[in-house]
Tab-separated table of C-alpha atoms in Angstrom:
chain	number	residue	atom	x	y	z
A	1	UNK	CA	174.655	136.455	131.502
A	2	UNK	CA	171.865	134.008	130.817
A	3	UNK	CA	171.648	131.947	127.696
A	4	UNK	CA	168.618	130.041	126.510
A	5	UNK	CA	168.952	127.464	123.762
A	6	UNK	CA	166.138	125.553	122.131
A	7	UNK	CA	167.162	122.366	120.376
A	8	UNK	CA	165.016	120.063	118.306
A	9	UNK	CA	165.447	116.330	118.131
A	10	UNK	CA	164.637	114.389	114.991
A	11	UNK	CA	160.995	114.143	116.045
A	12	UNK	CA	160.813	117.945	116.540
A	13	UNK	CA	160.356	117.597	120.290
A	14	UNK	CA	161.652	120.822	121.880
A	15	UNK	CA	164.263	120.620	124.584
A	16	UNK	CA	165.047	123.838	126.466
A	17	UNK	CA	168.299	124.525	128.250
A	18	UNK	CA	169.032	127.611	130.346
A	19	UNK	CA	172.301	128.605	132.000
A	20	UNK	CA	172.818	131.748	134.029
A	21	UNK	CA	175.973	133.358	135.314
A	22	UNK	CA	175.065	135.721	138.120
A	23	UNK	CA	176.659	139.139	138.410
A	24	UNK	CA	176.143	141.982	140.843
A	25	UNK	CA	173.631	143.541	138.438
A	26	UNK	CA	170.418	141.662	137.635
A	27	UNK	CA	171.016	138.722	135.364
A	28	UNK	CA	170.688	139.766	131.715
A	29	UNK	CA	169.079	137.429	129.244
A	30	UNK	CA	170.744	136.729	125.932
A	31	UNK	CA	168.390	134.683	123.776
A	32	UNK	CA	170.289	132.347	121.530
A	33	UNK	CA	167.766	130.241	119.686
A	34	UNK	CA	169.013	127.423	117.506
A	35	UNK	CA	167.822	124.325	115.783
A	36	UNK	CA	170.345	121.524	116.017
A	37	UNK	CA	170.669	119.279	113.001
A	38	UNK	CA	169.263	115.764	113.314
A	39	UNK	CA	171.669	112.845	112.985
A	40	UNK	CA	171.060	112.424	109.255
A	41	UNK	CA	170.953	115.460	106.982
A	42	UNK	CA	168.126	116.123	104.555
A	43	UNK	CA	168.970	114.729	101.113
A	44	UNK	CA	170.481	117.069	98.551
A	45	UNK	CA	167.657	118.217	96.243
A	46	UNK	CA	168.023	118.709	92.496
A	47	UNK	CA	167.109	122.368	92.957
A	48	UNK	CA	165.823	124.858	95.506
A	49	UNK	CA	163.384	127.708	94.966
A	50	UNK	CA	163.766	130.659	97.330
A	51	UNK	CA	161.025	133.297	97.585
A	52	UNK	CA	160.332	136.520	99.434
A	53	UNK	CA	156.949	138.159	99.953
A	54	UNK	CA	155.691	141.001	102.120
A	55	UNK	CA	152.141	139.903	103.005
A	56	UNK	CA	151.057	143.405	104.127
A	57	UNK	CA	149.707	143.441	107.661
A	58	UNK	CA	149.250	139.696	107.998
A	59	UNK	CA	147.380	140.202	111.274
A	60	UNK	CA	144.466	138.132	112.495
A	61	UNK	CA	141.276	139.469	114.080
A	62	UNK	CA	142.395	138.734	117.665
A	63	UNK	CA	143.591	142.085	119.020
A	64	UNK	CA	144.098	141.051	122.638
A	65	UNK	CA	147.840	140.619	122.036
A	66	UNK	CA	148.267	143.902	120.136
A	67	UNK	CA	149.495	146.902	122.092
A	68	UNK	CA	150.022	149.651	119.510
A	69	UNK	CA	147.052	151.535	118.091
A	70	UNK	CA	148.430	151.023	114.582
A	71	UNK	CA	148.525	147.231	114.867
A	72	UNK	CA	144.962	147.181	116.165
A	73	UNK	CA	143.759	149.517	113.434
A	74	UNK	CA	145.220	147.405	110.617
A	75	UNK	CA	144.318	143.954	111.946
A	76	UNK	CA	141.683	141.903	110.160
A	77	UNK	CA	138.266	143.329	111.152
A	78	UNK	CA	136.597	139.933	111.672
A	79	UNK	CA	137.225	136.193	111.775
A	80	UNK	CA	135.700	135.897	108.288
A	81	UNK	CA	138.058	138.560	106.936
A	82	UNK	CA	141.030	136.798	108.504
A	83	UNK	CA	140.011	133.456	106.992
A	84	UNK	CA	139.836	135.124	103.582
A	85	UNK	CA	143.309	136.641	104.008
A	86	UNK	CA	144.846	133.311	105.041
A	87	UNK	CA	143.181	131.482	102.157
A	88	UNK	CA	144.345	133.919	99.446
A	89	UNK	CA	147.853	134.203	100.938
A	90	UNK	CA	148.177	130.406	100.992
A	91	UNK	CA	146.974	130.202	97.394
A	92	UNK	CA	149.571	132.786	96.389
A	93	UNK	CA	152.394	130.974	98.181
A	94	UNK	CA	151.312	127.693	96.618
A	95	UNK	CA	151.770	129.293	93.172
A	96	UNK	CA	155.427	129.970	94.006
A	97	UNK	CA	156.132	126.247	94.561
A	98	UNK	CA	159.069	127.320	96.734
A	99	UNK	CA	161.438	125.394	98.984
A	100	UNK	CA	161.943	128.385	101.285
A	101	UNK	CA	159.685	131.437	101.646
A	102	UNK	CA	160.792	134.561	103.534
A	103	UNK	CA	157.812	136.580	104.754
A	104	UNK	CA	157.505	140.132	106.062
A	105	UNK	CA	154.784	142.031	107.982
A	106	UNK	CA	153.891	138.963	110.034
A	107	UNK	CA	152.096	139.387	113.355
A	108	UNK	CA	153.268	136.312	115.278
A	109	UNK	CA	153.717	132.549	115.219
A	110	UNK	CA	149.958	131.944	115.508
A	111	UNK	CA	149.218	133.521	112.126
A	112	UNK	CA	152.019	131.429	110.601
A	113	UNK	CA	150.404	128.277	111.976
A	114	UNK	CA	147.108	129.323	110.399
A	115	UNK	CA	148.914	129.824	107.092
A	116	UNK	CA	150.830	126.537	107.075
A	117	UNK	CA	147.679	124.622	108.017
A	118	UNK	CA	145.850	125.941	104.947
A	119	UNK	CA	148.895	125.353	102.741
A	120	UNK	CA	148.885	121.699	103.746
A	121	UNK	CA	145.150	121.064	103.787
A	122	UNK	CA	144.190	122.922	100.614
A	123	UNK	CA	147.373	122.854	98.522
A	124	UNK	CA	149.270	119.775	99.673
A	125	UNK	CA	152.375	121.828	100.521
A	126	UNK	CA	153.911	121.115	103.924
A	127	UNK	CA	156.043	123.849	105.486
A	128	UNK	CA	157.682	124.237	108.860
A	129	UNK	CA	158.110	127.590	110.582
A	130	UNK	CA	161.250	129.524	111.493
A	131	UNK	CA	160.334	132.506	113.648
A	132	UNK	CA	161.819	134.544	116.494
A	133	UNK	CA	159.911	137.531	117.830
A	134	UNK	CA	161.493	140.872	116.981
A	135	UNK	CA	161.054	144.196	118.744
A	136	UNK	CA	159.360	146.678	116.451
A	137	UNK	CA	156.977	148.087	119.052
A	138	UNK	CA	155.471	150.702	116.717
A	139	UNK	CA	154.077	148.357	114.059
A	140	UNK	CA	154.583	145.061	115.965
A	141	UNK	CA	155.483	143.541	112.576
A	142	UNK	CA	157.921	140.633	112.293
A	143	UNK	CA	159.625	138.531	109.652
A	144	UNK	CA	159.569	134.744	109.312
A	145	UNK	CA	160.687	131.899	107.086
A	146	UNK	CA	158.626	128.934	105.928
A	147	UNK	CA	160.729	125.967	104.836
A	148	UNK	CA	160.228	122.408	103.620
A	149	UNK	CA	163.463	121.036	105.111
A	150	UNK	CA	167.171	121.544	105.589
A	151	UNK	CA	167.055	124.041	108.481
A	152	UNK	CA	169.700	123.417	111.144
A	153	UNK	CA	169.867	126.789	112.896
A	154	UNK	CA	168.060	130.104	113.244
A	155	UNK	CA	168.966	133.220	115.198
A	156	UNK	CA	168.721	136.962	115.669
A	157	UNK	CA	171.705	139.246	116.224
A	158	UNK	CA	172.461	142.619	117.786
A	159	UNK	CA	175.162	145.089	116.943
A	160	UNK	CA	178.176	145.271	119.219
A	161	UNK	CA	178.895	148.166	121.564
A	162	UNK	CA	181.705	149.242	119.229
A	163	UNK	CA	179.299	149.238	116.265
A	164	UNK	CA	176.723	151.241	118.203
A	165	UNK	CA	179.224	153.866	119.307
A	166	UNK	CA	180.543	154.297	115.756
A	167	UNK	CA	177.092	155.527	114.582
A	168	UNK	CA	177.795	153.767	111.273
A	169	UNK	CA	175.089	151.166	111.893
A	170	UNK	CA	171.411	151.034	112.824
A	171	UNK	CA	169.625	148.151	114.545
A	172	UNK	CA	167.460	145.726	112.577
A	173	UNK	CA	164.304	145.333	114.606
A	174	UNK	CA	162.924	142.902	111.996
A	175	UNK	CA	165.357	140.236	110.791
A	176	UNK	CA	166.011	136.502	110.976
A	177	UNK	CA	169.068	134.374	110.219
A	178	UNK	CA	168.625	130.792	109.042
A	179	UNK	CA	171.213	128.183	108.149
A	180	UNK	CA	170.362	125.217	105.937
A	181	UNK	CA	172.217	121.997	105.174
A	182	UNK	CA	171.485	119.338	102.587
A	183	UNK	CA	173.383	116.181	101.672
A	184	UNK	CA	176.473	114.728	103.329
A	185	UNK	CA	180.187	114.281	102.791
A	186	UNK	CA	181.663	115.812	99.655
A	187	UNK	CA	178.165	116.633	98.342
A	188	UNK	CA	177.051	118.541	101.426
A	189	UNK	CA	175.591	121.951	100.609
A	190	UNK	CA	175.034	124.777	103.090
A	191	UNK	CA	173.168	128.052	102.820
A	192	UNK	CA	173.139	131.030	105.175
A	193	UNK	CA	170.055	133.200	104.751
A	194	UNK	CA	169.199	136.575	106.240
A	195	UNK	CA	165.714	137.956	105.723
A	196	UNK	CA	165.149	141.613	106.562
A	197	UNK	CA	162.560	144.352	106.629
A	198	UNK	CA	164.285	147.741	106.568
A	199	UNK	CA	162.978	151.172	107.561
A	200	UNK	CA	160.428	152.604	105.126
A	201	UNK	CA	159.860	156.029	103.520
A	202	UNK	CA	162.103	158.542	101.792
A	203	UNK	CA	162.874	160.052	105.201
A	204	UNK	CA	164.289	156.697	106.296
A	205	UNK	CA	166.974	156.590	103.580
A	206	UNK	CA	169.881	157.350	105.919
A	207	UNK	CA	168.640	154.720	108.397
A	208	UNK	CA	168.336	152.136	105.596
A	209	UNK	CA	171.940	152.847	104.600
A	210	UNK	CA	173.103	152.156	108.157
A	211	UNK	CA	170.893	149.044	108.377
A	212	UNK	CA	172.394	147.824	105.100
A	213	UNK	CA	175.875	148.365	106.509
A	214	UNK	CA	175.004	146.300	109.584
A	215	UNK	CA	173.515	143.434	107.578
A	216	UNK	CA	176.602	143.324	105.361
A	217	UNK	CA	178.898	143.364	108.402
A	218	UNK	CA	177.058	140.356	109.835
A	219	UNK	CA	177.501	138.443	106.557
A	220	UNK	CA	181.058	139.542	105.842
A	221	UNK	CA	182.872	136.518	107.317
A	222	UNK	CA	180.649	133.966	105.570
A	223	UNK	CA	181.102	135.789	102.264
A	224	UNK	CA	184.864	135.987	102.733
A	225	UNK	CA	184.928	132.197	103.177
A	226	UNK	CA	183.119	131.757	99.868
A	227	UNK	CA	179.989	130.302	101.464
A	228	UNK	CA	176.515	130.300	99.941
A	229	UNK	CA	174.696	133.370	101.267
A	230	UNK	CA	171.318	134.930	100.465
A	231	UNK	CA	170.024	138.240	101.823
A	232	UNK	CA	166.416	138.874	100.897
A	233	UNK	CA	163.274	140.652	101.940
A	234	UNK	CA	161.711	144.090	101.908
A	235	UNK	CA	164.675	146.473	101.857
A	236	UNK	CA	162.319	149.417	101.168
A	237	UNK	CA	164.804	151.014	98.811
A	238	UNK	CA	163.746	153.974	96.698
A	239	UNK	CA	166.746	153.440	94.417
A	240	UNK	CA	165.757	152.170	90.967
A	241	UNK	CA	169.012	152.550	89.002
A	242	UNK	CA	171.086	149.449	88.239
A	243	UNK	CA	173.881	149.630	89.099
A	244	UNK	CA	172.858	151.962	91.952
A	245	UNK	CA	174.656	155.241	92.776
A	246	UNK	CA	177.564	154.940	95.182
A	247	UNK	CA	176.710	155.002	98.875
A	248	UNK	CA	173.031	154.137	98.498
A	249	UNK	CA	171.465	151.262	100.405
A	250	UNK	CA	171.503	148.847	97.461
A	251	UNK	CA	175.098	149.808	96.663
A	252	UNK	CA	176.117	149.092	100.266
A	253	UNK	CA	174.381	145.702	100.183
A	254	UNK	CA	176.197	144.859	96.956
A	255	UNK	CA	179.551	145.272	98.713
A	256	UNK	CA	181.009	147.549	96.059
A	257	UNK	CA	182.041	150.316	98.504
A	258	UNK	CA	184.462	147.953	100.296
A	259	UNK	CA	188.055	147.461	99.057
A	260	UNK	CA	187.681	143.699	98.529
A	261	UNK	CA	185.335	141.784	96.216
A	262	UNK	CA	185.220	138.938	98.743
A	263	UNK	CA	182.186	140.427	100.495
A	264	UNK	CA	180.209	141.255	97.361
A	265	UNK	CA	176.575	140.277	96.873
A	266	UNK	CA	174.806	140.066	93.514
A	267	UNK	CA	171.452	141.852	93.244
A	268	UNK	CA	169.307	139.408	91.250
A	269	UNK	CA	167.171	142.343	90.113
A	270	UNK	CA	169.698	142.751	87.293
A	271	UNK	CA	168.345	139.481	85.855
A	272	UNK	CA	164.754	140.733	85.731
A	273	UNK	CA	163.408	142.554	82.667
A	274	UNK	CA	163.118	146.282	83.393
A	275	UNK	CA	159.324	146.114	83.242
A	276	UNK	CA	159.234	143.395	85.929
A	277	UNK	CA	161.444	144.992	88.573
A	278	UNK	CA	158.577	146.796	90.305
A	279	UNK	CA	157.503	144.793	93.364
A	280	UNK	CA	155.029	147.227	94.929
A	281	UNK	CA	151.750	148.521	93.581
A	282	UNK	CA	153.202	152.073	93.681
A	283	UNK	CA	155.825	151.031	91.109
A	284	UNK	CA	158.827	150.844	93.454
A	285	UNK	CA	161.276	147.924	93.745
A	286	UNK	CA	161.286	147.439	97.500
A	287	UNK	CA	161.689	143.660	97.516
A	288	UNK	CA	165.073	142.168	96.582
A	289	UNK	CA	167.106	138.970	96.571
A	290	UNK	CA	170.902	139.325	96.916
A	291	UNK	CA	173.151	136.268	96.580
A	292	UNK	CA	176.818	135.487	97.081
A	293	UNK	CA	179.051	134.989	93.997
A	294	UNK	CA	179.294	131.302	94.976
A	295	UNK	CA	175.645	130.913	93.956
A	296	UNK	CA	176.267	132.446	90.540
A	297	UNK	CA	179.339	130.525	89.395
A	298	UNK	CA	179.524	126.741	89.099
A	299	UNK	CA	182.644	125.366	90.797
A	300	UNK	CA	184.226	122.752	88.488
A	301	UNK	CA	184.308	119.176	89.740
A	302	UNK	CA	181.911	119.774	92.619
A	303	UNK	CA	178.156	119.703	93.053
A	304	UNK	CA	176.861	123.085	94.144
A	305	UNK	CA	173.840	125.377	93.894
A	306	UNK	CA	173.924	127.603	90.814
A	307	UNK	CA	171.517	130.454	90.060
A	308	UNK	CA	169.119	129.569	87.265
A	309	UNK	CA	166.351	132.184	87.187
A	310	UNK	CA	164.375	134.830	89.045
A	311	UNK	CA	160.769	135.841	88.519
A	312	UNK	CA	158.362	138.398	89.890
A	313	UNK	CA	155.120	136.495	90.450
A	314	UNK	CA	152.687	139.403	90.335
A	315	UNK	CA	149.743	137.113	89.640
A	316	UNK	CA	150.160	135.529	93.082
A	317	UNK	CA	149.146	138.843	94.647
A	318	UNK	CA	146.895	140.641	92.165
A	319	UNK	CA	143.245	139.625	92.007
A	320	UNK	CA	140.954	141.165	89.398
A	321	UNK	CA	141.847	144.740	88.485
A	322	UNK	CA	145.110	145.737	90.202
A	323	UNK	CA	144.581	147.909	93.260
A	324	UNK	CA	146.054	151.409	93.286
A	325	UNK	CA	146.076	152.030	97.040
A	326	UNK	CA	145.662	149.999	100.223
A	327	UNK	CA	146.641	151.966	103.285
A	328	UNK	CA	143.267	153.388	104.346
A	329	UNK	CA	140.777	151.261	102.437
A	330	UNK	CA	142.116	147.705	102.185
A	331	UNK	CA	139.155	146.043	103.867
A	332	UNK	CA	136.668	148.211	101.946
A	333	UNK	CA	137.860	146.947	98.527
A	334	UNK	CA	135.386	144.379	97.100
A	335	UNK	CA	136.580	140.838	97.820
A	336	UNK	CA	136.694	139.880	94.134
A	337	UNK	CA	139.042	142.807	93.430
A	338	UNK	CA	141.068	142.976	96.653
A	339	UNK	CA	144.733	142.074	96.086
A	340	UNK	CA	146.450	139.810	98.595
A	341	UNK	CA	149.149	142.397	99.329
A	342	UNK	CA	150.540	145.680	98.074
A	343	UNK	CA	153.794	143.768	97.371
A	344	UNK	CA	154.483	141.147	94.703
A	345	UNK	CA	156.587	138.072	95.531
A	346	UNK	CA	159.956	137.251	94.003
A	347	UNK	CA	161.174	133.671	93.549
A	348	UNK	CA	164.671	132.555	92.506
A	349	UNK	CA	165.644	129.041	91.473
A	350	UNK	CA	169.039	127.426	92.034
A	351	UNK	CA	169.966	124.129	90.364
A	352	UNK	CA	172.427	121.597	91.713
A	353	UNK	CA	175.165	121.243	89.111
C-alpha cells in the first residue's frame, strides 16, 4: 500500500513524502493529503462566517483537460466569457464577507486560482485554497473550500469494504473534509467541516439517502465526542418540510433516526424565514448548512463558537431580473441580466462567547 502525504511548512512550501509497501499485486495508491499545522496556531477570531455556494459549472474556456462531452458543452465559450464569470463570482463571494467558503461545481484548481486572484486584486479579500480532485467522470465537477486561515488538515475518504457490502451507503464522488484550529491552550477552538455535493434529481432520492448515511457515519465519532462539526453544501434534497419526514435524506443527516442524540446535526434552515429557504431559482432548497449541537449551545465558563445567524444572500447571485432557467441558454442570456449561478449562497455566523 502506498501513501502520499503533502505537508506545508509555515511558508507554505510543499514537502511531499511517499512510502510504499510492496505486495504480490501491483502497489495500490492510497492518497492521504494533509496540511500540517504550523508551529503557532492562527489567533482565535471574534467570529467566523461560513458560507456555501454552488457556482454552477464554474468551468473556464480551456477544454483541453475536459474529457466528457457534458463538461465541454457547459464550459465557458470564450476567454471573455470566462473572465466575466470569474469577475461576477468574485464580486458575489466578496459580498458574503466570509471566513470560509465551500464551493460546488468547480472544474479544477486552476479556476480556483483565477477566482482567488480576482478576490484579492479587486476586493481586497485574500483566500487560500483547499482542494483535492474527486472522481465524478460524468460531469467532472468537484467541490472546494476557500479559507482565510486556520486550516490544519484536508482529506477525502472512501467507504469501507463492510460498508460497501451492506448496500446501506453510496460513495461521495464530490466531497472534501477540512479541519481548522484557532487559538491555543484552554482557548483553542477546532472545527471539522465536510462539504458535499450529492446526487441530483428526483430519481436520485434513494442514492442521496445512502450518501447522507455515509456522510453521517464519517462524522459520527467527532459528533459523539462533542466536537464542533459543520456539514454543508449542495445536498440536492427535494424535501421541503421542516422537520422532514422520517427516513428522508435531510432526516438522516439530522441524526434523528439513530437511537442516540450524540450524533445529531442541526439543520440551520429552521432559522431562516420560510420565504428565504429556497436556494435555487426553481424554488427548491438544495443548499444546506448542518451544525453540531456544540455550535448551538454556549458552554459555561469556556470560550467557544456559538451560532448567531444564517442568511440566504440571493443578491450575490441575481443580477437584474431573476433568471427562470439556465440549463440550455445560460450563455445566451444578456450579460446585464445573466445571474451568476442558478443557486443562491448561504452564510452562517458564529460568535466566540
